[in-house]
Tab-separated table of C-alpha atoms and ligand atoms in Angstrom:
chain	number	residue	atom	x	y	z
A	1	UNK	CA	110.709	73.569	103.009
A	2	UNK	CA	112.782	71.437	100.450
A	3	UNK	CA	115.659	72.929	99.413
A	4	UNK	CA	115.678	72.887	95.594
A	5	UNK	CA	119.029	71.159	94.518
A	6	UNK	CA	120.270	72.355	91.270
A	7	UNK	CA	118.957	75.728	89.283
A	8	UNK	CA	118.419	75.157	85.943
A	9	UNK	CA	121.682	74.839	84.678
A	10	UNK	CA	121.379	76.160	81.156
A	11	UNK	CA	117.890	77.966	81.604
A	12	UNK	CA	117.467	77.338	77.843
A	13	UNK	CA	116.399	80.118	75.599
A	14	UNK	CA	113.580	79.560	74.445
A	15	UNK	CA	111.449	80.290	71.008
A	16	UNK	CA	108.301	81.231	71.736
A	17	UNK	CA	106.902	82.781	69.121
A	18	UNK	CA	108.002	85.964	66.556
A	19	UNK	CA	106.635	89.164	67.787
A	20	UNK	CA	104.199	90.333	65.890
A	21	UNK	CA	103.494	94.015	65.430
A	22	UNK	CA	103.060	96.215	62.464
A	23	UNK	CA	105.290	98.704	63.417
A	24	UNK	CA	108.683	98.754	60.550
A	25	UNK	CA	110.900	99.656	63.710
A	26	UNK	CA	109.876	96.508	65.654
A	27	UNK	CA	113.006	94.351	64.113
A	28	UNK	CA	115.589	97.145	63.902
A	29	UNK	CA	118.994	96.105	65.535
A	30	UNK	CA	120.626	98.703	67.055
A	31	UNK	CA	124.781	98.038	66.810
A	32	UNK	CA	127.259	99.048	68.890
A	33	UNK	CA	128.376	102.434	68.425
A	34	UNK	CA	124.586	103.458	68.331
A	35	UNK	CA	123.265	105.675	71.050
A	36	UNK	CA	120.753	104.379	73.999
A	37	UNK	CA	118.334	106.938	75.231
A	38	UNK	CA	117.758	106.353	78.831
A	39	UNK	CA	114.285	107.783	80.332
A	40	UNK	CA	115.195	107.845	84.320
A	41	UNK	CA	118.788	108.626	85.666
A	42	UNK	CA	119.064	106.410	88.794
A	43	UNK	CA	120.976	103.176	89.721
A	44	UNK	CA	118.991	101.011	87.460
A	45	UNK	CA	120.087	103.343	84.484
A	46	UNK	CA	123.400	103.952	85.995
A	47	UNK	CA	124.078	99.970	86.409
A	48	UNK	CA	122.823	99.494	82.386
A	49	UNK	CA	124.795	102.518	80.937
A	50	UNK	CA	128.246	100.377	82.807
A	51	UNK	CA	127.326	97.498	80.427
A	52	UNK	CA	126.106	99.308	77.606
A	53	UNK	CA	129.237	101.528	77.323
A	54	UNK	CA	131.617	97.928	78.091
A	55	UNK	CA	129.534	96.736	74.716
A	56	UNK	CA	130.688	100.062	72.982
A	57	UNK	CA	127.200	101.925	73.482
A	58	UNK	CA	126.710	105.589	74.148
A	59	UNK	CA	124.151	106.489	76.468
A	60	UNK	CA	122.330	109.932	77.127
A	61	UNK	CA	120.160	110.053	80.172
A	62	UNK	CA	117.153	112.325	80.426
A	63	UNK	CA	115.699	113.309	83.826
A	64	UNK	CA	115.054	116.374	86.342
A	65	UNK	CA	117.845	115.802	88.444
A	66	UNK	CA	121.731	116.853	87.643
A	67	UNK	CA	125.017	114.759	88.166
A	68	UNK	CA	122.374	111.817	88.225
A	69	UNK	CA	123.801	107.860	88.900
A	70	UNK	CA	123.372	107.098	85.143
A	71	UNK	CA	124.475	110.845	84.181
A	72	UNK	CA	128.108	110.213	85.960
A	73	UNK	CA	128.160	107.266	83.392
A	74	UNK	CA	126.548	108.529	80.507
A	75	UNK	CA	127.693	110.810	77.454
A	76	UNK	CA	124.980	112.943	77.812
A	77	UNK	CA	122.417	113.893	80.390
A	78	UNK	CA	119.643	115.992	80.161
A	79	UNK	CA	118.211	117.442	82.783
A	80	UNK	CA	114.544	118.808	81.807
A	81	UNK	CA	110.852	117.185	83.413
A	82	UNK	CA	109.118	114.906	81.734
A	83	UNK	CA	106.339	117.207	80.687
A	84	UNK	CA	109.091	119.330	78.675
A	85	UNK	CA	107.558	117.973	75.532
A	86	UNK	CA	110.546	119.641	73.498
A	87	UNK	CA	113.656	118.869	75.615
A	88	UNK	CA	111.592	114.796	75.489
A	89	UNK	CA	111.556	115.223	71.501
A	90	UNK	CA	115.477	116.663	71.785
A	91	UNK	CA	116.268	114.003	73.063
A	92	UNK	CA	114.964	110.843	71.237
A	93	UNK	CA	115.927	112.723	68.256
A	94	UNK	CA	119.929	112.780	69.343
A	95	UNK	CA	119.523	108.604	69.987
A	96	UNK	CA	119.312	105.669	68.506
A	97	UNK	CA	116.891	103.537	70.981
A	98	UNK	CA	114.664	104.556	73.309
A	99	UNK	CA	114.342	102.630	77.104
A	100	UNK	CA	113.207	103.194	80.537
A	101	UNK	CA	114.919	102.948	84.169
A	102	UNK	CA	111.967	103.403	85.774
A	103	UNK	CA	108.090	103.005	84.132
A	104	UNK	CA	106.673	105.887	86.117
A	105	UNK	CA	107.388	107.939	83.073
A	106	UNK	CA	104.249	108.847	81.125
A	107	UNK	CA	103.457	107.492	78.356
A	108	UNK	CA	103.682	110.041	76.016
A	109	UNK	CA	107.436	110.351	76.440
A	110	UNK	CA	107.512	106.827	74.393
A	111	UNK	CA	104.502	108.268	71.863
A	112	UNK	CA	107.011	111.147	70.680
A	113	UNK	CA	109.602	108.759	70.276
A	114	UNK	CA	107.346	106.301	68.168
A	115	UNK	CA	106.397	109.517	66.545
A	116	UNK	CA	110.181	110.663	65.365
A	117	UNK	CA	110.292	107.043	64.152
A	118	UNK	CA	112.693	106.115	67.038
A	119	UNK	CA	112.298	102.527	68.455
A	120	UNK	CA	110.943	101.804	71.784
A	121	UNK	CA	111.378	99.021	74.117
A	122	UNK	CA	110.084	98.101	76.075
A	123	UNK	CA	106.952	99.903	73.917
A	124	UNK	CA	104.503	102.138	74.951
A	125	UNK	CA	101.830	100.184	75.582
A	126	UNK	CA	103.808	98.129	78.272
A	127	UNK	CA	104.444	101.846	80.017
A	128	UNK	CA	100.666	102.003	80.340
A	129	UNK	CA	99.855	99.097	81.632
A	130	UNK	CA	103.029	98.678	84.074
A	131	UNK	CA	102.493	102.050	85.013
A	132	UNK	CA	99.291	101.918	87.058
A	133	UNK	CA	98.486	98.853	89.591
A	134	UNK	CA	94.848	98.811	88.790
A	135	UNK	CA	95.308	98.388	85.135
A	136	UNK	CA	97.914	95.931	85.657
A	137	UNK	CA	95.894	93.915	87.927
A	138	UNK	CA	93.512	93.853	85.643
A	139	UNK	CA	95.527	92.795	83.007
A	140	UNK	CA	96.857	90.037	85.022
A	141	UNK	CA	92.961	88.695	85.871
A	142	UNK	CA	91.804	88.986	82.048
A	143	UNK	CA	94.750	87.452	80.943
A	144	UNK	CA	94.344	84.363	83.416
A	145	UNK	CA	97.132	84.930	85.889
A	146	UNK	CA	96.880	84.278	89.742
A	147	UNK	CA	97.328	87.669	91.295
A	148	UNK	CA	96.184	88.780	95.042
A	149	UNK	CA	92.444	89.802	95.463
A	150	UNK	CA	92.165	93.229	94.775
A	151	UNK	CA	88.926	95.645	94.638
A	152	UNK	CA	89.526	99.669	92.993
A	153	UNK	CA	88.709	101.879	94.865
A	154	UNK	CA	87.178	105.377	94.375
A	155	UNK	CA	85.267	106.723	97.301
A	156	UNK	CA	85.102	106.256	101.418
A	157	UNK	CA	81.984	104.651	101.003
A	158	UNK	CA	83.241	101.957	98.176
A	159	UNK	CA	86.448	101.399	100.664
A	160	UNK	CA	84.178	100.633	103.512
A	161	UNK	CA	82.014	98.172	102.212
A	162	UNK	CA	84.856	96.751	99.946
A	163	UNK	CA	86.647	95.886	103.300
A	164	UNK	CA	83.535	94.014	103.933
A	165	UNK	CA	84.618	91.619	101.258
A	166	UNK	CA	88.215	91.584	101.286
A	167	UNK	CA	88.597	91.500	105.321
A	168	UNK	CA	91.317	92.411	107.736
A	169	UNK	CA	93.942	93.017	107.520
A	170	UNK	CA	93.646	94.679	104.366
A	171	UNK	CA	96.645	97.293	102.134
A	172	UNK	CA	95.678	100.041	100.576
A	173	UNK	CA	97.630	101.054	97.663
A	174	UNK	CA	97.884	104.256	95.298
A	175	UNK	CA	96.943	103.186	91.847
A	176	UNK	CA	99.612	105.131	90.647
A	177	UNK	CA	103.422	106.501	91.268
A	178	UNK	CA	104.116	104.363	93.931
A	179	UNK	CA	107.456	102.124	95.079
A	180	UNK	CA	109.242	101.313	97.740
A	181	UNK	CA	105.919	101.093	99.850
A	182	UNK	CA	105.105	104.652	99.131
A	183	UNK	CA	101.373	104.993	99.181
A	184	UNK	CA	100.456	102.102	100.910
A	185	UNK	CA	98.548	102.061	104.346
A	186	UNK	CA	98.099	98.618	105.902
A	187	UNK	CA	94.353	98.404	107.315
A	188	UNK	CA	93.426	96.063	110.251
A	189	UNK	CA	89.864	97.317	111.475
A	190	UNK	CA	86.805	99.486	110.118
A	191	UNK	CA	87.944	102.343	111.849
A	192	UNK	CA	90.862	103.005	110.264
A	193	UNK	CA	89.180	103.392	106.804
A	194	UNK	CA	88.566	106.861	106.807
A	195	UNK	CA	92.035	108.000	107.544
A	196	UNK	CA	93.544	105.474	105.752
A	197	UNK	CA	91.406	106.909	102.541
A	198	UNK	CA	92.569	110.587	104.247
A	199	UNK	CA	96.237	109.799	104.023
A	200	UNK	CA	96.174	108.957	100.041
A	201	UNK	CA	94.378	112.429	99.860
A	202	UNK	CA	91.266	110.642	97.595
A	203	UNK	CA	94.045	109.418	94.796
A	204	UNK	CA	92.333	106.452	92.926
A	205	UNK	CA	93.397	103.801	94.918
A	206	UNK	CA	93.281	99.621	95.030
A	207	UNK	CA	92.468	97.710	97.867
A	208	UNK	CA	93.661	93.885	98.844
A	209	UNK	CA	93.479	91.775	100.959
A	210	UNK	CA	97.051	90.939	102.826
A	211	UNK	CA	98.494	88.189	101.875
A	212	UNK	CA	99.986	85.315	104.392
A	213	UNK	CA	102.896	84.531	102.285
A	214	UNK	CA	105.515	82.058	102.823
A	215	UNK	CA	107.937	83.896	101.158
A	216	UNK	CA	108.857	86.616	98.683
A	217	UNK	CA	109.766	85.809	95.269
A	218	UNK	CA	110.770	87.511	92.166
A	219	UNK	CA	111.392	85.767	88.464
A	220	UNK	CA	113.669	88.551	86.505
A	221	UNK	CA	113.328	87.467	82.858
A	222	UNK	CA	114.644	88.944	78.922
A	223	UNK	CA	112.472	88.583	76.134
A	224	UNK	CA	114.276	89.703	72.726
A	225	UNK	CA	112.818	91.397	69.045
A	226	UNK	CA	112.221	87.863	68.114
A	227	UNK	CA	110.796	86.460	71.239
A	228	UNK	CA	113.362	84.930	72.735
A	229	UNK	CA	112.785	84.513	76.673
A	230	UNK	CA	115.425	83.625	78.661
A	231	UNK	CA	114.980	84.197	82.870
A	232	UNK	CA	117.147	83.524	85.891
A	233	UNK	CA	115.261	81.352	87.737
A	234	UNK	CA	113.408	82.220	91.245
A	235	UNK	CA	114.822	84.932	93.274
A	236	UNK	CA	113.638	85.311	97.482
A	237	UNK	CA	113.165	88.768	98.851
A	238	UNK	CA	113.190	89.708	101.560
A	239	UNK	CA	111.856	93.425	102.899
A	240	UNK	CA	112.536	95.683	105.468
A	241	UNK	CA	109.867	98.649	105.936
A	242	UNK	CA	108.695	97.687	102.719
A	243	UNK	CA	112.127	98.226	100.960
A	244	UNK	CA	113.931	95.467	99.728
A	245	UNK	CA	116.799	94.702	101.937
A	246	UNK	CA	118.226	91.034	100.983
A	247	UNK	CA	117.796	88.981	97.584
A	248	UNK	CA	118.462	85.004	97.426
A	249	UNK	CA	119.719	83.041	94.358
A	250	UNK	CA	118.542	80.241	94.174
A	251	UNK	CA	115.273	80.737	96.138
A	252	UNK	CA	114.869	78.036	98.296
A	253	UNK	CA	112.325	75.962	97.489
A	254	UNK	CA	110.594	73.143	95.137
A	255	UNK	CA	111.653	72.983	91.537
A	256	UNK	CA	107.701	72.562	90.961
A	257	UNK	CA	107.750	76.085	92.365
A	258	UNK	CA	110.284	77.420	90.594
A	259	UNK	CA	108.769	75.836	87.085
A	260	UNK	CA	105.323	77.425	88.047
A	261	UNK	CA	106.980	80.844	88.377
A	262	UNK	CA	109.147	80.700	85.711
A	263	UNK	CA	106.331	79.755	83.465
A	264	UNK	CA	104.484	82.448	84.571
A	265	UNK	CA	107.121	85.239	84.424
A	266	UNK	CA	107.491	83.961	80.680
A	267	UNK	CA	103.808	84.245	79.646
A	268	UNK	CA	103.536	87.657	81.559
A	269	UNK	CA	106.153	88.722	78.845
A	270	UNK	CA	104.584	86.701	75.712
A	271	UNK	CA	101.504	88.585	76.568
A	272	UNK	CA	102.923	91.820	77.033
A	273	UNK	CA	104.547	91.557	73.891
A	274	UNK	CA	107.738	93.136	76.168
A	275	UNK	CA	110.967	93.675	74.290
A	276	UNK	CA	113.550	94.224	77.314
A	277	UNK	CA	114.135	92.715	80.972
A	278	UNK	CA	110.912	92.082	82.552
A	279	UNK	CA	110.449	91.550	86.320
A	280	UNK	CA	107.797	89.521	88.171
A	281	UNK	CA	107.332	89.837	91.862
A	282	UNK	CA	105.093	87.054	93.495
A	283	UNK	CA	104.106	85.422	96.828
A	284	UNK	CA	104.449	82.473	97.530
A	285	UNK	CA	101.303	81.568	100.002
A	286	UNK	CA	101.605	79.316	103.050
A	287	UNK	CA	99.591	77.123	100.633
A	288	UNK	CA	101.829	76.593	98.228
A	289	UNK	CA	99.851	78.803	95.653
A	290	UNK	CA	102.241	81.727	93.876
A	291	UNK	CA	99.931	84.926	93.482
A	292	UNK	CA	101.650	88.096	90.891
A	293	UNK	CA	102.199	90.870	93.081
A	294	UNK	CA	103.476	93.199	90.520
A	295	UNK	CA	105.575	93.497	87.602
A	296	UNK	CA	108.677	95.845	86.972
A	297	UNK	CA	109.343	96.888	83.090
A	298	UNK	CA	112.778	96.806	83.457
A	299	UNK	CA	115.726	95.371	85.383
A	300	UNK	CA	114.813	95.188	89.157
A	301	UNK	CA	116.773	95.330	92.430
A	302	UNK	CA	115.792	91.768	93.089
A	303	UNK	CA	117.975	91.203	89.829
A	304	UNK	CA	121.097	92.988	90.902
A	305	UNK	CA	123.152	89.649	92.247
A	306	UNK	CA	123.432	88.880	88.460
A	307	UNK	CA	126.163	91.254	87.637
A	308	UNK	CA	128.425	89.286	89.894
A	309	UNK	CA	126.636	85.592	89.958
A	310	UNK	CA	125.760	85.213	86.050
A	311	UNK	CA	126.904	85.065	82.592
A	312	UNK	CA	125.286	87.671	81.661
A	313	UNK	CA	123.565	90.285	84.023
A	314	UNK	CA	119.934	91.326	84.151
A	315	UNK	CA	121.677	94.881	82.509
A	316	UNK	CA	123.640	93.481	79.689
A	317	UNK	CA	120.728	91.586	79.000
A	318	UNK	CA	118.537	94.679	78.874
A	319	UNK	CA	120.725	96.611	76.491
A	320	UNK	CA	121.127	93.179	74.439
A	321	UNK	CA	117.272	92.712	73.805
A	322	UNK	CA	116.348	96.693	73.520
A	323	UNK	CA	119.377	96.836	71.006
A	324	UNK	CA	117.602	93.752	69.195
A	325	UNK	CA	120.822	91.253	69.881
A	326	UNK	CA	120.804	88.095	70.457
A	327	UNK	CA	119.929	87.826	74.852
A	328	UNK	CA	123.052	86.251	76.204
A	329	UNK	CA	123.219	83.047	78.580
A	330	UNK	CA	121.666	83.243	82.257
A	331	UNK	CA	123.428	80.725	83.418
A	332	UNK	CA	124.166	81.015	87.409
A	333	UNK	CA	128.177	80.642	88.316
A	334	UNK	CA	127.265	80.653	91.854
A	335	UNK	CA	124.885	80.726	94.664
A	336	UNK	CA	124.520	84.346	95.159
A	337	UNK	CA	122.930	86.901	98.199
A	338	UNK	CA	122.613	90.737	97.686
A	339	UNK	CA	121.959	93.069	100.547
A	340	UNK	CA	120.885	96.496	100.390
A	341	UNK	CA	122.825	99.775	101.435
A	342	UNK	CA	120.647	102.289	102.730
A	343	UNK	CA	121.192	105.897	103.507
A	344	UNK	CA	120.704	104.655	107.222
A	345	UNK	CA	124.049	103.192	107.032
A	346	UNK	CA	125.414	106.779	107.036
A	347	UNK	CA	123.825	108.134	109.822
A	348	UNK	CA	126.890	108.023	112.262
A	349	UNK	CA	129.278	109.383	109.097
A	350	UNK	CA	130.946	106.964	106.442
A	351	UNK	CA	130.487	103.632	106.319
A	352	UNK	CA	134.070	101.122	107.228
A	353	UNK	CA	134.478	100.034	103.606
A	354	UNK	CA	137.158	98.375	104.709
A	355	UNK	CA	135.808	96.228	107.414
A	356	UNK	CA	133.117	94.860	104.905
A	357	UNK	CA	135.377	94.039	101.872
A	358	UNK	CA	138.240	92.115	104.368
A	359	UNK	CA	135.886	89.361	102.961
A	360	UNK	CA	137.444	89.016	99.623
A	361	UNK	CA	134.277	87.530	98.118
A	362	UNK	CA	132.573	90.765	98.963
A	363	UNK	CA	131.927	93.060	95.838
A	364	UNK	CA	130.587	96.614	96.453
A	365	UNK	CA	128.765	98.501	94.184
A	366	UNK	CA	127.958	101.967	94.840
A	367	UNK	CA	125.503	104.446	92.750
A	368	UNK	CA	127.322	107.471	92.878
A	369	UNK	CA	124.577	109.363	95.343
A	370	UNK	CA	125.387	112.365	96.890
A	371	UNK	CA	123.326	112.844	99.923
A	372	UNK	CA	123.022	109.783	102.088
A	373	UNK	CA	118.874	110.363	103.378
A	374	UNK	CA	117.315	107.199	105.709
A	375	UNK	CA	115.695	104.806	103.132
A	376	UNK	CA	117.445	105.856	100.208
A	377	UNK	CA	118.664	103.528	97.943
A	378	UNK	CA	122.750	104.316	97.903
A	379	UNK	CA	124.388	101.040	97.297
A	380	UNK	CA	124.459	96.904	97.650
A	381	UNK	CA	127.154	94.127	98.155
A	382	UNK	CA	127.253	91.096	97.014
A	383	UNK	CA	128.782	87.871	97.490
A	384	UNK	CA	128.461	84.179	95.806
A	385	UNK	CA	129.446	81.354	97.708
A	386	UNK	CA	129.508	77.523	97.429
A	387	UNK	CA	126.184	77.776	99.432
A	388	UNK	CA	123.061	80.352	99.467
A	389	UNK	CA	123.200	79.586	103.260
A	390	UNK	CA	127.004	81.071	103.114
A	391	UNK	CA	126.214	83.876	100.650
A	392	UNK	CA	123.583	84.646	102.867
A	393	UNK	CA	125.911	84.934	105.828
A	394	UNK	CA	129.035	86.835	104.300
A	395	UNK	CA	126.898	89.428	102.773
A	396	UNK	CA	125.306	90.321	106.220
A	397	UNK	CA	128.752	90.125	108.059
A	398	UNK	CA	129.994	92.427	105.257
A	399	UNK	CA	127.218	95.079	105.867
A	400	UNK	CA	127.436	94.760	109.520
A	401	UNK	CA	130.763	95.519	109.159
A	402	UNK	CA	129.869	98.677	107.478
A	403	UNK	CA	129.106	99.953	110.917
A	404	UNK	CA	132.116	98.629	113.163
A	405	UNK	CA	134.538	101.928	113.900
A	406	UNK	CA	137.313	102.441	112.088
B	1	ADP	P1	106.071	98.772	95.666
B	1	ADP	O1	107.212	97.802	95.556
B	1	ADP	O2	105.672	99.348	94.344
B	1	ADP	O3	106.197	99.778	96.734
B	1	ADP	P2	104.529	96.435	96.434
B	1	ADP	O4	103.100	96.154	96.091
B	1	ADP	O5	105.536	95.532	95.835
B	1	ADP	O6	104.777	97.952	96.081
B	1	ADP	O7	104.655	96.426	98.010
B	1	ADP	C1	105.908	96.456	98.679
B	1	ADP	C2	106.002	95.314	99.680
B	1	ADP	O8	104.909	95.390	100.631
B	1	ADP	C3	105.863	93.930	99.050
B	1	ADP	O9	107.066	93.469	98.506
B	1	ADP	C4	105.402	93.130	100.270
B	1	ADP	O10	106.474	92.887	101.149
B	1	ADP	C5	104.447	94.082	100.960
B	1	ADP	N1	103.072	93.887	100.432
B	1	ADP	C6	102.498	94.580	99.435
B	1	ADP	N2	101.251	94.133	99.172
B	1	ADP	C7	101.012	93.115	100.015
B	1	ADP	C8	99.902	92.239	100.250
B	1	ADP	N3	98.760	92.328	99.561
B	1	ADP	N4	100.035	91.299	101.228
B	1	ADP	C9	101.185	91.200	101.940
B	1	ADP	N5	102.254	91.993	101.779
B	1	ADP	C10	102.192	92.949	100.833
B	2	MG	MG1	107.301	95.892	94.800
């Protein structure tokens, strides 16, 4: 495959259209000084509350868990569930602007904020959608989008003579509350159907079929209170054990591509009417075709190489478009790669920090986790280089490094 030559340099901002929505909070700009209400207190949060307090923001944080990632960083953090409909209406009340780190978070935490006249962005409605793979799905067929063939499913009997249709090898997925591959079983023959539909316990569920991809992309894109979109081009991903383990910038491949999924990414935001950093994972087929996977409300992990490859990172962005400012430039410095720092890299006690940053282009970040379990999320380096092909390289001799003896 072609390697594409130049990103788009500038990836101009552009003016869609106003957002429309009757709601007298919609335009409010929130300046610095004001307080961001984070729902979520993980590395997403964590990595926004950095950039919102370097703008001059306050942040609070509300989640279950104590001396969270974004709680280290944040003013406040309050630890209560979701369903604590007080501690949720606390809260809002004590900020400024409401947001999300993560969109697992019911809905009606962003109702009692719309309700105590406290703006929301991304809104509510984007929560809903975003929040369950069938409805998003189905979002993304009624609104015209290519997305991967996908049946719901509610019963054995509709999973086994939906696989009829769909074929092997087929994925079933929760409908709800899943990431990271959580809730997924792959499916190759008919006998695996029943404990396949045994292992989500009977959860609504969606089947599709599995797709032969070329590669993984994602489009991470900002779309401001006056619709203003402005993306960073095409990201590749690559997994391990469903996790994401290495991000590409530039993605390698045709600027037709890259048009096609930027285009995409920026009508999947016109048409959510989303106010905030959007993400848009996609395959890429071995025919050439790009199919939505799924969407992200919110910064993604895909987007993390632009804290230390762009003008502005996917987390400045956020806080500039849910504080209603104008989004800042997404311009690219650098060919970047990220890699991913899972709890695995602990196993054998702490990782050689400084075996991986000897490599003065490496930058660590590091989320402030306390307990180091396999798969966990804990950290990422990153590097930019005069080449992806030499990103790629010094970010995986960094994080091999990790694991040399002191
Ligand atoms: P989540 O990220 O919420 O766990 P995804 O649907 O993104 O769920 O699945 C995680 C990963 O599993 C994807 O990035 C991809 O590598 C793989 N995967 C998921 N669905 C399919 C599919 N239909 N065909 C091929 N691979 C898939
Ligand atoms: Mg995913």
């Amino acid at each position: 495959m072609k390697r594409e030559k130049k990103s788009d340099p500038e990836r101009q901002l552009k003016i869609i259209q106003p957002v429309v929505t009757a709601n007298k909070n919609s335009k409010k700009i929130i300046l610095p000084g004001s307080t961001i209400g984070v729902f979520g207190s993980g590395q997403l949060g964590r990595m926004m509350a950095l950039s919102g307090r370097a703008m001059g923001y306050r942040i609070h944080t509300f989640s279950p868990e104590s001396h969270s990632p974004t709680g280290q960083i944040a003013e406040r953090e309050v630890v209560a569930t979701y369903a604590d409909l007080d501690a949720v209406r606390d809260f809002v009340r004590a900020v400024d602007v409401v947001t999300f780190e993560f969109e697992n978070v019911a809905a009606h935490v962003a109702q009692i904020a719309e309700e105590e006249g406290i703006p929301v962005r991304p809104g509510g409605g984007v929560l809903h959608i975003t929040q369950q793979r069938l409805r998003e799905k189905e979002f993304f067929r009624a609104n015209g989008l290519p997305v991967t063939p996908f049946v719901a499913i509610h019963s054995l009997a509709e999973l086994q003579s939906s696989l009829e249709t769909i074929g092997y090898p087929a994925i079933l997925k929760t409908a709800a509350f899943g990431y990271d591959g959580k809730g997924q079983v792959r499916i190759t023959s008919p006998e695996q159907a029943a404990s396949a539909w045994q292992s989500l316990s009977g959860q609504e569920a969606i089947l599709e079929s599995y797709v032969n991809y070329e590669m993984e992309i994602s489009v991470v894109a900002a779309r401001g209170i006056d619709g203003s979109i402005a993306h960073y081009g095409t990201i590749q991903n690559e997994h391990r054990q469903h996790i994401l383990d290495l991000s590409i910038s530039p993605a390698p491949i045709e600027s037709t591509i890259t048009t096609q999924a930027t285009e995409l990414a920026c009508s999947v935001l016109e048409k959510l009417n989303v106010v905030g950093v959007l993400c848009v994972e996609m395959f890429l087929t071995t025919a050439g075709k790009l199919l939505i996977n799924e969407l992200a409300p919110r910064p993604h992990n895909s987007g993390h190489l632009t804290i230390d490859a762009c003008v502005t990172s996917q987390f400045e962005q956020q806080v500039r478009a849910v504080c209603g400012l104008p989004l800042g430039s997404t311009r690219q410095l650098r060919p970047a790669a990220m890699a991913q720092l899972l709890g695995d890299l602990w196993q054998k006690g702490e990782p050689n920090w400084q075996a991986a940053l000897t490599d003065p282009a490496v930058k660590l970040h590091l989320y402030g986790k306390q307990e180091a379990r396999n798969g966990r999320k804990m950290g990422h380096l990153t590097v930019i280089a005069d080449s992806t092909e030499e990103a790629v390289h010094r970010v995986l001799a960094a994080r091999d490094a990790l694991s040399t003896p002191f």
